[in-house]
Each structure stands twice: as structure tokens, then as C-alpha cells.
CSV table of C-alpha atoms in Angstrom, one decimal:
chain,number,residue,atom,x,y,z
A,1,UNK,CA,9.7,186.3,-54.8
A,2,UNK,CA,7.0,183.9,-54.0
A,3,UNK,CA,5.8,183.3,-57.4
A,4,UNK,CA,4.5,179.8,-56.8
A,5,UNK,CA,1.8,181.2,-54.5
A,6,UNK,CA,0.5,183.4,-57.3
A,7,UNK,CA,0.7,181.1,-60.3
A,8,UNK,CA,2.5,182.2,-63.4
A,9,UNK,CA,1.2,185.7,-63.4
A,10,UNK,CA,4.0,188.2,-62.3
A,11,UNK,CA,1.4,190.7,-61.2
A,12,UNK,CA,0.5,188.3,-58.4
A,13,UNK,CA,3.7,189.5,-56.8
A,14,UNK,CA,2.8,193.1,-57.1
A,15,UNK,CA,-0.9,193.4,-56.2
A,16,UNK,CA,-2.2,193.9,-52.7
A,17,UNK,CA,-3.2,190.8,-50.7
A,18,UNK,CA,-6.0,190.7,-48.2
A,19,UNK,CA,-5.2,189.5,-44.7
A,20,UNK,CA,-8.6,190.0,-43.1
A,21,UNK,CA,-11.7,190.5,-45.3
A,22,UNK,CA,-11.7,190.7,-49.1
A,23,UNK,CA,-12.1,187.8,-51.5
A,24,UNK,CA,-9.2,185.5,-50.7
A,25,UNK,CA,-7.9,186.6,-47.3
A,26,UNK,CA,-5.1,184.7,-45.4
A,27,UNK,CA,-7.6,184.2,-42.7
A,28,UNK,CA,-10.2,182.5,-44.9
A,29,UNK,CA,-13.0,182.7,-42.4
A,30,UNK,CA,-13.0,186.5,-42.6
A,31,UNK,CA,-13.7,186.6,-46.4
A,32,UNK,CA,-16.0,189.5,-47.3
A,33,UNK,CA,-16.8,191.8,-50.2
A,34,UNK,CA,-14.2,194.4,-49.2
A,35,UNK,CA,-10.9,193.9,-47.4
A,36,UNK,CA,-10.4,195.2,-43.9
A,37,UNK,CA,-6.7,194.6,-43.6
A,38,UNK,CA,-4.3,194.1,-46.5
A,39,UNK,CA,-0.6,193.6,-46.8
A,40,UNK,CA,0.0,197.1,-48.2
A,41,UNK,CA,-1.8,198.6,-45.2
A,42,UNK,CA,0.6,196.8,-42.8
A,43,UNK,CA,3.4,197.9,-45.0
A,44,UNK,CA,2.2,201.5,-44.8
A,45,UNK,CA,2.1,201.3,-41.0
A,46,UNK,CA,5.5,199.7,-40.9
A,47,UNK,CA,6.9,202.3,-43.3
A,48,UNK,CA,5.3,205.0,-41.1
A,49,UNK,CA,6.9,203.6,-38.0
A,50,UNK,CA,10.3,203.2,-39.6
A,51,UNK,CA,10.0,206.7,-41.0
A,52,UNK,CA,9.2,208.2,-37.6
A,53,UNK,CA,12.0,206.3,-35.8
A,54,UNK,CA,14.6,207.2,-38.4
A,55,UNK,CA,13.5,210.8,-38.6
A,56,UNK,CA,13.5,211.3,-34.8
A,57,UNK,CA,17.0,209.8,-34.8
A,58,UNK,CA,18.1,212.1,-37.7
A,59,UNK,CA,16.5,215.1,-36.1
A,60,UNK,CA,18.4,214.5,-32.9
A,61,UNK,CA,21.7,214.2,-34.8
A,62,UNK,CA,21.2,217.3,-36.9
A,63,UNK,CA,19.9,219.5,-34.1
A,64,UNK,CA,22.3,222.0,-32.5
A,65,UNK,CA,24.0,220.5,-29.5
A,66,UNK,CA,24.7,221.9,-26.0
A,67,UNK,CA,26.9,224.9,-25.6
A,68,UNK,CA,29.4,222.9,-23.7
A,69,UNK,CA,30.3,221.1,-26.9
A,70,UNK,CA,31.7,224.2,-28.4
A,71,UNK,CA,31.7,224.5,-32.2
A,72,UNK,CA,31.1,220.8,-32.5
A,73,UNK,CA,27.5,221.4,-31.5
A,74,UNK,CA,26.8,222.6,-35.0
A,75,UNK,CA,28.1,219.4,-36.6
A,76,UNK,CA,25.8,216.6,-37.7
A,77,UNK,CA,27.0,213.3,-36.2
A,78,UNK,CA,26.4,209.9,-37.8
A,79,UNK,CA,26.7,209.0,-41.5
A,80,UNK,CA,23.0,208.3,-41.9
A,81,UNK,CA,22.0,211.7,-40.5
A,82,UNK,CA,24.6,213.4,-42.7
A,83,UNK,CA,23.3,211.6,-45.7
A,84,UNK,CA,19.7,212.7,-44.9
A,85,UNK,CA,20.9,216.2,-44.3
A,86,UNK,CA,22.7,216.3,-47.6
A,87,UNK,CA,19.6,215.2,-49.4
A,88,UNK,CA,17.5,217.8,-47.6
A,89,UNK,CA,19.9,220.6,-48.4
A,90,UNK,CA,20.3,219.5,-52.0
A,91,UNK,CA,16.6,219.4,-52.6
A,92,UNK,CA,16.0,222.7,-50.7
A,93,UNK,CA,18.7,224.6,-52.5
A,94,UNK,CA,18.5,223.2,-56.0
A,95,UNK,CA,14.9,222.1,-56.5
A,96,UNK,CA,12.5,223.7,-54.0
A,97,UNK,CA,13.9,227.2,-53.3
A,98,UNK,CA,14.5,228.2,-57.0
A,99,UNK,CA,10.8,227.2,-57.7
A,100,UNK,CA,9.0,228.5,-54.5
A,101,UNK,CA,11.2,231.4,-53.4
A,102,UNK,CA,12.1,232.3,-49.8
A,103,UNK,CA,8.7,232.5,-48.1
A,104,UNK,CA,7.0,229.5,-49.6
A,105,UNK,CA,10.1,227.4,-49.2
A,106,UNK,CA,10.1,228.1,-45.5
A,107,UNK,CA,6.4,227.3,-45.4
A,108,UNK,CA,6.3,224.1,-47.5
A,109,UNK,CA,9.7,222.5,-47.0
A,110,UNK,CA,8.6,220.4,-44.0
A,111,UNK,CA,5.6,219.0,-45.9
A,112,UNK,CA,7.6,218.4,-49.0
A,113,UNK,CA,10.4,216.6,-47.1
A,114,UNK,CA,7.9,214.5,-45.2
A,115,UNK,CA,6.3,213.6,-48.5
A,116,UNK,CA,9.6,212.7,-50.2
A,117,UNK,CA,11.0,210.7,-47.3
A,118,UNK,CA,7.7,208.9,-46.7
A,119,UNK,CA,7.4,207.8,-50.3
A,120,UNK,CA,11.1,206.9,-50.4
A,121,UNK,CA,10.6,204.8,-47.3
A,122,UNK,CA,7.7,202.9,-48.8
A,123,UNK,CA,9.6,202.5,-52.1
A,124,UNK,CA,12.7,201.2,-50.5
A,125,UNK,CA,10.9,198.9,-48.1
A,126,UNK,CA,9.2,197.4,-51.2
A,127,UNK,CA,12.6,196.4,-52.5
A,128,UNK,CA,13.2,194.1,-49.5
A,129,UNK,CA,11.6,190.7,-50.2
A,130,UNK,CA,9.9,190.5,-46.8
A,131,UNK,CA,6.8,188.8,-48.2
A,132,UNK,CA,9.0,186.0,-49.7
A,133,UNK,CA,10.9,185.5,-46.5
A,134,UNK,CA,7.6,185.0,-44.7
A,135,UNK,CA,6.3,182.5,-47.3
A,136,UNK,CA,9.6,180.7,-47.1
A,137,UNK,CA,9.2,180.6,-43.3
A,138,UNK,CA,5.7,179.3,-43.5
A,139,UNK,CA,6.9,176.6,-45.9
A,140,UNK,CA,9.8,175.6,-43.7
A,141,UNK,CA,7.6,175.4,-40.6
A,142,UNK,CA,5.2,173.1,-42.6
A,143,UNK,CA,2.3,175.4,-42.2
A,144,UNK,CA,-0.7,174.4,-44.3
A,145,UNK,CA,-1.6,178.1,-44.6
A,146,UNK,CA,0.8,180.2,-46.7
A,147,UNK,CA,1.0,183.3,-44.7
A,148,UNK,CA,2.6,186.7,-45.1
A,149,UNK,CA,1.4,189.7,-43.2
A,150,UNK,CA,3.8,192.3,-44.3
A,151,UNK,CA,5.7,193.1,-47.5
A,152,UNK,CA,5.2,194.4,-51.0
A,153,UNK,CA,5.5,198.0,-52.1
A,154,UNK,CA,2.7,200.2,-50.7
A,155,UNK,CA,3.3,202.7,-53.4
A,156,UNK,CA,2.5,200.1,-56.0
A,157,UNK,CA,-1.1,200.4,-54.8
A,158,UNK,CA,-3.1,202.9,-56.8
A,159,UNK,CA,-5.3,203.6,-53.7
A,160,UNK,CA,-2.2,204.6,-51.7
A,161,UNK,CA,-0.7,206.8,-54.4
A,162,UNK,CA,-4.2,208.4,-55.0
A,163,UNK,CA,-4.5,209.2,-51.3
A,164,UNK,CA,-1.1,210.8,-51.3
A,165,UNK,CA,-1.9,212.7,-54.4
A,166,UNK,CA,-5.2,213.8,-52.8
A,167,UNK,CA,-3.3,215.3,-49.9
A,168,UNK,CA,-1.1,217.1,-52.4
A,169,UNK,CA,-4.2,218.3,-54.2
A,170,UNK,CA,-5.6,219.7,-50.9
A,171,UNK,CA,-2.3,221.4,-50.0
A,172,UNK,CA,-2.1,223.0,-53.5
A,173,UNK,CA,-5.6,224.3,-53.5
A,174,UNK,CA,-5.5,225.6,-49.9
A,175,UNK,CA,-2.3,227.3,-50.8
A,176,UNK,CA,-4.0,228.8,-53.9
A,177,UNK,CA,-6.9,230.1,-51.9
A,178,UNK,CA,-4.6,231.6,-49.3
A,179,UNK,CA,-2.3,233.1,-51.8
A,180,UNK,CA,-4.6,234.3,-54.5
A,181,UNK,CA,-8.0,234.6,-52.7
A,182,UNK,CA,-11.3,233.4,-54.2
A,183,UNK,CA,-11.1,236.0,-57.0
A,184,UNK,CA,-7.6,235.2,-57.9
A,185,UNK,CA,-8.3,231.5,-57.8
A,186,UNK,CA,-11.3,231.9,-60.1
A,187,UNK,CA,-9.2,234.2,-62.3
A,188,UNK,CA,-6.6,231.5,-62.5
A,189,UNK,CA,-9.2,229.1,-63.8
A,190,UNK,CA,-9.7,231.2,-66.9
A,191,UNK,CA,-6.0,231.3,-67.6
A,192,UNK,CA,-6.2,235.0,-68.5
A,193,UNK,CA,-8.4,234.2,-71.6
A,194,UNK,CA,-11.3,236.6,-72.6
A,195,UNK,CA,-14.7,235.9,-71.1
A,196,UNK,CA,-16.2,234.3,-74.2
A,197,UNK,CA,-13.6,231.6,-73.9
A,198,UNK,CA,-14.8,230.7,-70.5
A,199,UNK,CA,-16.9,227.7,-71.5
A,200,UNK,CA,-13.8,226.1,-72.9
A,201,UNK,CA,-11.2,227.3,-70.5
A,202,UNK,CA,-13.2,226.5,-67.3
A,203,UNK,CA,-13.6,222.8,-67.9
A,204,UNK,CA,-10.1,222.5,-69.3
A,205,UNK,CA,-8.6,224.2,-66.2
A,206,UNK,CA,-10.8,222.2,-63.8
A,207,UNK,CA,-9.8,219.0,-65.5
A,208,UNK,CA,-6.2,220.1,-65.4
A,209,UNK,CA,-6.5,220.8,-61.7
A,210,UNK,CA,-7.6,217.2,-61.1
A,211,UNK,CA,-5.4,215.6,-63.7
A,212,UNK,CA,-2.2,217.1,-62.2
A,213,UNK,CA,-2.4,215.2,-58.9
A,214,UNK,CA,-3.9,212.2,-60.8
A,215,UNK,CA,-0.8,212.1,-62.9
A,216,UNK,CA,1.3,212.1,-59.8
A,217,UNK,CA,-0.6,209.1,-58.4
A,218,UNK,CA,-0.5,207.2,-61.7
A,219,UNK,CA,3.1,207.9,-62.4
A,220,UNK,CA,4.3,206.6,-59.0
A,221,UNK,CA,2.0,203.6,-59.1
A,222,UNK,CA,2.9,202.7,-62.7
A,223,UNK,CA,6.7,203.0,-62.0
A,224,UNK,CA,6.5,200.8,-58.9
A,225,UNK,CA,4.3,198.2,-60.5
A,226,UNK,CA,6.4,198.1,-63.7
A,227,UNK,CA,9.7,197.6,-61.8
A,228,UNK,CA,8.4,194.9,-59.6
A,229,UNK,CA,6.6,193.2,-62.5
A,230,UNK,CA,9.8,193.2,-64.4
A,231,UNK,CA,11.7,191.6,-61.5
A,232,UNK,CA,8.9,189.0,-61.1
A,233,UNK,CA,9.0,188.3,-64.8
A,234,UNK,CA,12.8,187.7,-64.7
A,235,UNK,CA,12.3,185.4,-61.8
A,236,UNK,CA,9.6,183.5,-63.7
A,237,UNK,CA,11.9,182.7,-66.5
A,238,UNK,CA,13.6,180.1,-64.3
A,239,UNK,CA,10.3,178.4,-63.5
A,240,UNK,CA,9.3,178.4,-67.1
A,241,UNK,CA,12.6,177.0,-68.1
A,242,UNK,CA,12.3,174.3,-65.5
A,243,UNK,CA,8.8,173.4,-66.8
A,244,UNK,CA,10.0,173.2,-70.4
A,245,UNK,CA,13.7,172.1,-70.2
A,246,UNK,CA,14.1,170.5,-66.8
A,247,UNK,CA,17.0,171.1,-64.3
A,248,UNK,CA,19.5,172.0,-67.1
A,249,UNK,CA,17.2,174.7,-68.4
A,250,UNK,CA,16.5,176.0,-64.9
A,251,UNK,CA,20.2,176.4,-64.2
A,252,UNK,CA,21.0,178.0,-67.5
A,253,UNK,CA,18.1,180.4,-67.6
A,254,UNK,CA,18.3,181.2,-63.9
A,255,UNK,CA,21.9,182.3,-64.2
A,256,UNK,CA,20.9,184.8,-66.8
A,257,UNK,CA,17.7,185.9,-65.1
A,258,UNK,CA,19.4,186.3,-61.7
A,259,UNK,CA,22.1,188.5,-63.1
A,260,UNK,CA,19.5,190.5,-64.9
A,261,UNK,CA,17.3,190.8,-61.8
A,262,UNK,CA,20.3,192.1,-59.8
A,263,UNK,CA,20.9,194.7,-62.4
A,264,UNK,CA,17.2,195.6,-62.5
A,265,UNK,CA,17.3,195.7,-58.7
A,266,UNK,CA,19.9,198.5,-58.8
A,267,UNK,CA,17.7,200.3,-61.4
A,268,UNK,CA,14.7,199.8,-59.0
A,269,UNK,CA,16.7,201.4,-56.2
A,270,UNK,CA,17.4,204.4,-58.4
A,271,UNK,CA,13.8,204.5,-59.5
A,272,UNK,CA,12.7,204.4,-55.8
A,273,UNK,CA,14.6,207.7,-55.2
A,274,UNK,CA,13.7,209.2,-58.6
A,275,UNK,CA,10.0,208.6,-58.2
A,276,UNK,CA,9.9,210.0,-54.7
A,277,UNK,CA,11.7,213.0,-55.9
A,278,UNK,CA,9.5,213.5,-59.0
A,279,UNK,CA,6.3,213.2,-56.8
A,280,UNK,CA,7.7,215.8,-54.4
A,281,UNK,CA,9.1,218.1,-57.1
A,282,UNK,CA,6.0,218.2,-59.2
A,283,UNK,CA,4.0,219.0,-56.1
A,284,UNK,CA,6.4,221.9,-55.6
A,285,UNK,CA,5.9,223.0,-59.1
A,286,UNK,CA,2.1,222.8,-58.8
A,287,UNK,CA,2.2,224.9,-55.6
A,288,UNK,CA,4.4,227.5,-57.3
A,289,UNK,CA,2.0,227.7,-60.2
A,290,UNK,CA,-0.7,228.8,-57.7
A,291,UNK,CA,1.5,231.6,-56.3
A,292,UNK,CA,1.5,235.3,-56.9
A,293,UNK,CA,5.0,235.4,-58.2
A,294,UNK,CA,4.5,232.6,-60.7
A,295,UNK,CA,4.3,235.0,-63.5
A,296,UNK,CA,7.5,236.6,-62.3
A,297,UNK,CA,9.2,233.3,-62.4
A,298,UNK,CA,7.9,232.8,-65.8
A,299,UNK,CA,9.3,236.1,-67.0
A,300,UNK,CA,12.7,235.4,-65.2
A,301,UNK,CA,12.8,232.0,-67.0
A,302,UNK,CA,12.1,233.6,-70.3
A,303,UNK,CA,14.7,236.3,-69.6
A,304,UNK,CA,17.1,233.5,-68.7
A,305,UNK,CA,16.4,231.8,-72.0
A,306,UNK,CA,17.0,235.1,-73.8
A,307,UNK,CA,20.3,235.5,-72.0
A,308,UNK,CA,21.4,232.0,-72.9
A,309,UNK,CA,20.3,232.5,-76.5
A,310,UNK,CA,22.5,235.6,-76.7
A,311,UNK,CA,25.6,233.6,-76.0
A,312,UNK,CA,27.5,233.3,-79.3
A,313,UNK,CA,27.9,229.8,-80.6
A,314,UNK,CA,31.5,228.7,-80.7
B,1,UNK,CA,2.3,195.5,-69.2
B,2,UNK,CA,-1.0,196.5,-70.8
B,3,UNK,CA,-1.5,192.9,-71.9
B,4,UNK,CA,-0.9,191.8,-68.3
B,5,UNK,CA,-3.3,194.3,-66.9
B,6,UNK,CA,-6.0,193.3,-69.5
B,7,UNK,CA,-5.4,189.7,-68.8
B,8,UNK,CA,-5.8,190.4,-65.2
B,9,UNK,CA,-9.3,191.5,-65.6
B,10,UNK,CA,-10.5,187.8,-65.9
B,11,UNK,CA,-10.2,187.3,-62.1
B,12,UNK,CA,-6.4,187.3,-61.9
B,13,UNK,CA,-4.7,189.8,-59.6
B,14,UNK,CA,-5.3,193.3,-61.0
B,15,UNK,CA,-3.2,196.2,-59.7
B,16,UNK,CA,-5.8,198.6,-61.0
B,17,UNK,CA,-8.3,197.4,-58.4
B,18,UNK,CA,-8.7,200.3,-55.9
B,19,UNK,CA,-9.9,199.5,-52.4
B,20,UNK,CA,-10.8,202.2,-49.9
B,21,UNK,CA,-9.1,200.6,-46.9
B,22,UNK,CA,-5.5,201.1,-48.1
B,23,UNK,CA,-6.3,204.7,-49.2
B,24,UNK,CA,-7.7,205.5,-45.8
B,25,UNK,CA,-4.7,203.8,-44.1
B,26,UNK,CA,-2.4,205.9,-46.3
B,27,UNK,CA,-4.2,209.1,-45.3
B,28,UNK,CA,-4.1,208.2,-41.6
B,29,UNK,CA,-0.4,207.0,-41.6
B,30,UNK,CA,0.8,210.0,-43.6
B,31,UNK,CA,-1.2,212.3,-41.4
B,32,UNK,CA,0.4,210.8,-38.3
B,33,UNK,CA,3.8,210.9,-40.0
B,34,UNK,CA,3.4,214.6,-40.8
B,35,UNK,CA,2.2,215.3,-37.3
B,36,UNK,CA,5.3,213.8,-35.8
B,37,UNK,CA,7.5,215.2,-38.5
B,38,UNK,CA,6.2,218.8,-38.1
B,39,UNK,CA,6.2,218.8,-34.3
B,40,UNK,CA,9.2,216.7,-33.3
B,41,UNK,CA,11.5,216.3,-36.2
B,42,UNK,CA,11.5,219.4,-38.4
B,43,UNK,CA,11.9,222.0,-35.6
B,44,UNK,CA,15.1,220.2,-34.6
B,45,UNK,CA,16.3,219.8,-38.1
B,46,UNK,CA,15.3,223.4,-39.2
B,47,UNK,CA,16.9,224.9,-36.1
B,48,UNK,CA,20.0,222.9,-36.5
B,49,UNK,CA,20.4,223.9,-40.2
B,50,UNK,CA,19.5,227.6,-39.4
B,51,UNK,CA,21.9,227.7,-36.5
B,52,UNK,CA,24.7,226.3,-38.6
B,53,UNK,CA,24.0,228.6,-41.4
B,54,UNK,CA,24.0,231.6,-39.1
B,55,UNK,CA,27.2,230.3,-37.5
B,56,UNK,CA,28.9,229.9,-40.9
B,57,UNK,CA,27.7,233.3,-42.0
B,58,UNK,CA,29.0,234.8,-38.8
B,59,UNK,CA,32.3,233.1,-39.1
B,60,UNK,CA,32.7,234.2,-42.7
B,61,UNK,CA,31.9,237.8,-41.8
B,62,UNK,CA,34.3,237.7,-38.9
B,63,UNK,CA,37.0,236.1,-41.2
B,64,UNK,CA,36.3,238.8,-43.8
B,65,UNK,CA,36.6,241.5,-41.2
B,66,UNK,CA,39.8,240.1,-39.8
B,67,UNK,CA,41.1,239.8,-43.4
B,68,UNK,CA,40.2,243.5,-44.0
B,69,UNK,CA,41.9,244.5,-40.7
B,70,UNK,CA,45.0,242.4,-41.5
B,71,UNK,CA,45.1,244.0,-45.0
B,72,UNK,CA,44.7,247.5,-43.5
B,73,UNK,CA,47.4,246.7,-40.9
B,74,UNK,CA,49.7,245.4,-43.6
B,75,UNK,CA,49.1,248.5,-45.7
B,76,UNK,CA,49.9,250.6,-42.6
B,77,UNK,CA,53.0,248.7,-41.9
B,78,UNK,CA,54.2,249.0,-45.5
B,79,UNK,CA,53.5,252.7,-45.4
B,80,UNK,CA,55.5,253.0,-42.2
B,81,UNK,CA,58.2,250.8,-43.6
B,82,UNK,CA,58.4,253.1,-46.7
B,83,UNK,CA,58.5,256.1,-44.4
B,84,UNK,CA,61.2,254.5,-42.3
B,85,UNK,CA,63.2,253.7,-45.4
B,86,UNK,CA,62.9,257.3,-46.6
B,87,UNK,CA,63.9,258.6,-43.2
B,88,UNK,CA,66.9,256.2,-43.2
B,89,UNK,CA,67.9,257.3,-46.6
B,90,UNK,CA,67.6,260.9,-45.6
B,91,UNK,CA,69.7,260.2,-42.5
B,92,UNK,CA,72.3,258.4,-44.5
B,93,UNK,CA,72.4,261.3,-46.9
B,94,UNK,CA,72.7,263.7,-44.0
B,95,UNK,CA,75.4,261.6,-42.4
B,96,UNK,CA,77.3,261.5,-45.7
B,97,UNK,CA,77.0,265.3,-46.0
B,98,UNK,CA,78.0,265.8,-42.4
B,99,UNK,CA,81.0,263.4,-42.9
B,100,UNK,CA,82.0,265.3,-46.0
B,101,UNK,CA,81.7,268.6,-44.2
B,102,UNK,CA,83.7,267.3,-41.3
B,103,UNK,CA,86.3,265.9,-43.5
B,104,UNK,CA,86.5,269.2,-45.4
B,105,UNK,CA,86.7,271.0,-42.1
B,106,UNK,CA,89.5,268.8,-40.9
B,107,UNK,CA,91.3,269.2,-44.2
B,108,UNK,CA,90.9,273.0,-43.9
B,109,UNK,CA,92.1,273.0,-40.4
B,110,UNK,CA,95.0,270.8,-41.2
B,111,UNK,CA,95.9,273.0,-44.2
B,112,UNK,CA,95.6,276.0,-41.9
B,113,UNK,CA,97.8,274.5,-39.3
B,114,UNK,CA,100.3,273.4,-41.9
B,115,UNK,CA,100.4,276.9,-43.3
B,116,UNK,CA,100.8,278.3,-39.8
B,117,UNK,CA,103.6,275.8,-39.2
B,118,UNK,CA,105.2,276.6,-42.5
B,119,UNK,CA,105.0,280.4,-41.7
B,120,UNK,CA,106.3,279.8,-38.2
B,121,UNK,CA,109.2,277.8,-39.7
B,122,UNK,CA,109.9,280.4,-42.3
B,123,UNK,CA,109.8,283.1,-39.6
B,124,UNK,CA,112.1,281.1,-37.4
B,125,UNK,CA,114.4,280.5,-40.3
B,126,UNK,CA,114.4,284.1,-41.2
B,127,UNK,CA,115.1,285.0,-37.6
B,128,UNK,CA,117.9,282.5,-37.3
B,129,UNK,CA,119.3,283.8,-40.5
B,130,UNK,CA,119.2,287.3,-39.3
B,131,UNK,CA,120.7,286.3,-36.0
B,132,UNK,CA,123.4,284.4,-37.9
B,133,UNK,CA,124.1,287.4,-40.1
B,134,UNK,CA,124.2,289.6,-37.0
B,135,UNK,CA,126.5,287.2,-35.3
B,136,UNK,CA,128.6,287.0,-38.4
B,137,UNK,CA,128.8,290.7,-38.5
B,138,UNK,CA,129.8,290.7,-34.9
B,139,UNK,CA,132.3,287.9,-35.5
B,140,UNK,CA,133.7,289.7,-38.6
B,141,UNK,CA,134.1,292.9,-36.6
B,142,UNK,CA,135.8,291.0,-33.8
B,143,UNK,CA,138.0,289.3,-36.4
B,144,UNK,CA,138.9,292.5,-38.1
B,145,UNK,CA,139.7,294.0,-34.7
B,146,UNK,CA,141.9,291.0,-34.0
B,147,UNK,CA,143.6,291.3,-37.3
B,148,UNK,CA,144.1,294.9,-36.9
B,149,UNK,CA,145.6,294.3,-33.4
B,150,UNK,CA,148.0,291.8,-34.8
B,151,UNK,CA,149.0,294.1,-37.5
B,152,UNK,CA,149.7,296.7,-35.0
B,153,UNK,CA,151.7,294.3,-32.8
B,154,UNK,CA,154.3,293.3,-35.6
B,155,UNK,CA,155.5,294.4,-39.0
B,156,UNK,CA,154.3,292.3,-41.7
B,157,UNK,CA,155.5,291.7,-45.2
B,158,UNK,CA,153.4,291.1,-48.3
B,159,UNK,CA,153.4,287.4,-47.8
B,160,UNK,CA,152.1,287.7,-44.2
B,161,UNK,CA,149.5,290.0,-45.3
B,162,UNK,CA,148.3,287.6,-47.9
B,163,UNK,CA,148.2,284.7,-45.4
B,164,UNK,CA,146.3,286.9,-42.9
B,165,UNK,CA,143.7,287.7,-45.4
B,166,UNK,CA,143.3,284.0,-46.4
B,167,UNK,CA,143.1,283.0,-42.8
B,168,UNK,CA,140.5,285.6,-42.1
B,169,UNK,CA,138.5,284.5,-45.1
B,170,UNK,CA,138.6,280.9,-44.0
B,171,UNK,CA,137.5,281.8,-40.5
B,172,UNK,CA,134.7,283.9,-42.0
B,173,UNK,CA,133.7,280.9,-44.1
B,174,UNK,CA,133.8,278.6,-41.1
B,175,UNK,CA,131.6,281.0,-39.2
B,176,UNK,CA,129.1,281.2,-42.0
B,177,UNK,CA,128.9,277.4,-42.4
B,178,UNK,CA,128.8,276.8,-38.7
């Protein structure tokens, strides 16, 4: 964590930094009102490249082999590919298929998996302190300019999560139009209420339509910012102790804050998976809400509740 | 967190600042990622998973069919075994009955032969007895004739007569015992 470069504010570690353009770019000469290239943009490109390379590798490992391999051609080789396959199957069978049903699962599974793994890649890359390594490198090399071109968590940028949520919004609405038609889509906006309730229902449903993807964006952004801010905060304690108590304070407080940061690091890793899953799963739910058989699912769910409620208490 | 965000509004780094460039980059990168994923990755993954699922389903069905056939075959074998056991028991019973019948037959024949032998023996004994009596009669007659001829050849007194009679009786006894 390069906290020295960003003063005592832990948010300095989390926010995007301009490389070209913007207010304080690394290349000072390129300063402008809006940034043209930022660290999160580079991180996004790197995450995209890593995602594509890993997924091409995984695809090759999961794909059915040649007939000469016999029954082994059906096996997935390599632990990483097996792990990805397990994740895909788990999410397909326990999260997506029960919500979307056969047809829509087949249709949207590739998109949902791309969404999940892309967000996960961004989240996990953000856990690697690449930015700090570059600052350290620039310091060791005696560069006057503190430079870092890549690092940080792209999903801790509200613009990035909003863009991803916008894609989900488009997918959900396109699905709704195709599945329900214009009439069905408009009917969905009234929520089945009588016509005189339309002035209330229409704005509420329209707002809900926008709030749902907005909530996706804010949830992912807030979780990523919060986690990294907490990590930066723990790291700052050492610096604060050094300022107030000297070397003894630095050693004492750092020991505690490092142990805490390691523990929070594991929590962050879990959150990286969890938030990617939540983003993907809520998109799945929103798609299913715009499907014909949504009502059926609702009834099945209620029937299920009734069945469970009939089980005698022991 | 809120305090930090509010404090950040004074010119400090603010994560709530939204720039268009990262958003556009995210759209382009995710678009490209989806393009590659949909065209190159997912077809391979989807086909691999579908093929494996089909293979597993096929193997399970084949195994179930083989199990059903094995069960049917086992049932048939058990049925045949039971039938064979019943036939064996029937054969054993038949054999026992045959053996008893044979033994009875043998016993009957033996009894019959024994009776025949016994009758033959009785018949032979009777014949021998009759022959012996006939011979005895002949011998007695011959002896009487001899006695009479002796009487005729000399004069005998009472004592001689008695001794002749005793002697004749002894001879008769000897003939009968012999």
C-alpha cells in the first residue's frame, strides 16, 4: 500500500488515478479537465486480457478431446480448469437454473458466466498490490516521478460498476421485450394494479427498473471501496503510531495491524467471490422477473412454503 | 466511511467522482471479453459439459439396462435351479420307489424260489421215504423169505424161534435206520 503518496487519507489508495489527462496525472504535462487514461482503465484492460487468456485455456481443457483418447476425452484436465468447471456447474445447477428454467438458462448462462468471471477477475486483481510494487520500484530506482500505471481494483470505480450494471440493464430490458412484448412489458409496469393506480405505479415501477441495476453498481462499488479502505486504514495505523510514538510504537502497532490486515485480506478474497456472485445472481433474478413463467415460479415458491409449513414441528 | 467520503469532497480523493473514460473502457473491455467468451470459449465449454452429461446419462442407462438384464438372467437361473431341484427330488423319489419295488421284487422272487426249493426238498424227501419204505418192504419180504427158507431147512425149537425173530427185527431196524 503506497499510502505515503496519498497522504493520510486511506481513500487515496482506493480512488482512480489519472495517468494521462485529468487533474493530477502522472505525466504532468498532459493535465486537463477530464482524464484520458487512468489506472483503473489499464487494470480493466489487463483484467480483460487475463480473463480471455485464462478462459481460452479453460475452454480448451474442458472441451471434449479427440476420439483416440477414449473415455478420457470427456475428462477435464488441469486443476484450474476443474475448479472453474466446478464453479460453473455449481452456479448453473444451484443458482441459475432454478431461477431461470431450462430455456433461459441455456440462453443467458454464457453472459452470466462472463459477467461473474470478469467481475471476479477484476476483484481478485485488485487484491494484488501491483500499484505499491510499482511505487516501490520507482523509489528504488530513484525516480523523481512516483509512477504506477497499473493496479487498484477496477470494480471500486463507480463508473466501471455503473457501466457493467448498464449492460445488465440492457440485457434485462431486451429480454423483457422479447419475452413479454411491448404490451406485456407495459403491463408489467403497472404491476397488475387497476388503471386508477397508474399515476403511482408507473413512476414507482420505472424507478424500480432503474434502481435495480443501480443497486447492483453501488453494492459492488461500495463493497470493494470499503474493503480496500479498511485495509489501507489498518496499514495507516503503523504510520500514525510512528508519528506519535516513534519506532517502538511503529513496531507494536504494526504487528497488530499487519495481523489484522492479513485476516481482512482473507475476508476480502471471500468478498471478491461473494460480490461477483451477488452481481451475477441478482442479474439472473431480474431477468427471471421479466419472464413469462415468473408468476409460475412465484406460485411454486409459495406452494413450497406451504409444504414446508405443513411439516410438523418436532 | 461516510465521514471519509464527506471529507473527501474538499479536494481530497473522492471515490464518488465518476469519469466517463473508465465507464467507456469498461463497456468496450467487457464487450470484447463477451465477444471472445461467446465465440471461442463458451462453445467449447458448453459442448464439453453437454458431451460429458450425455455420456454419463448414456452410461447410466446402459448400466441400468445391464443391471436389469442381469437381474432377469438371475431370476431365470434361479427359476431353472428351482426347477432342476424339483426334478432332482422327483428323480430321487422315483429312484427310491424303483429301488423299493426292485427290492420287493427280489424279496418276492427269493421267497418264491425258497418255497420252490422247500417244496422240491419235501417232494424229494417224500419220494426218498416212499422209496425207502418200498425198499424196506422188499427187504422185509426177502428177509421173511430167507427166514422161511431157514425154517424149512432145519427143525427149530422155541429158543431158536425166538432168536430168529429177534435177529429179523434187528435187521429190519438196521434197514430202516440205514
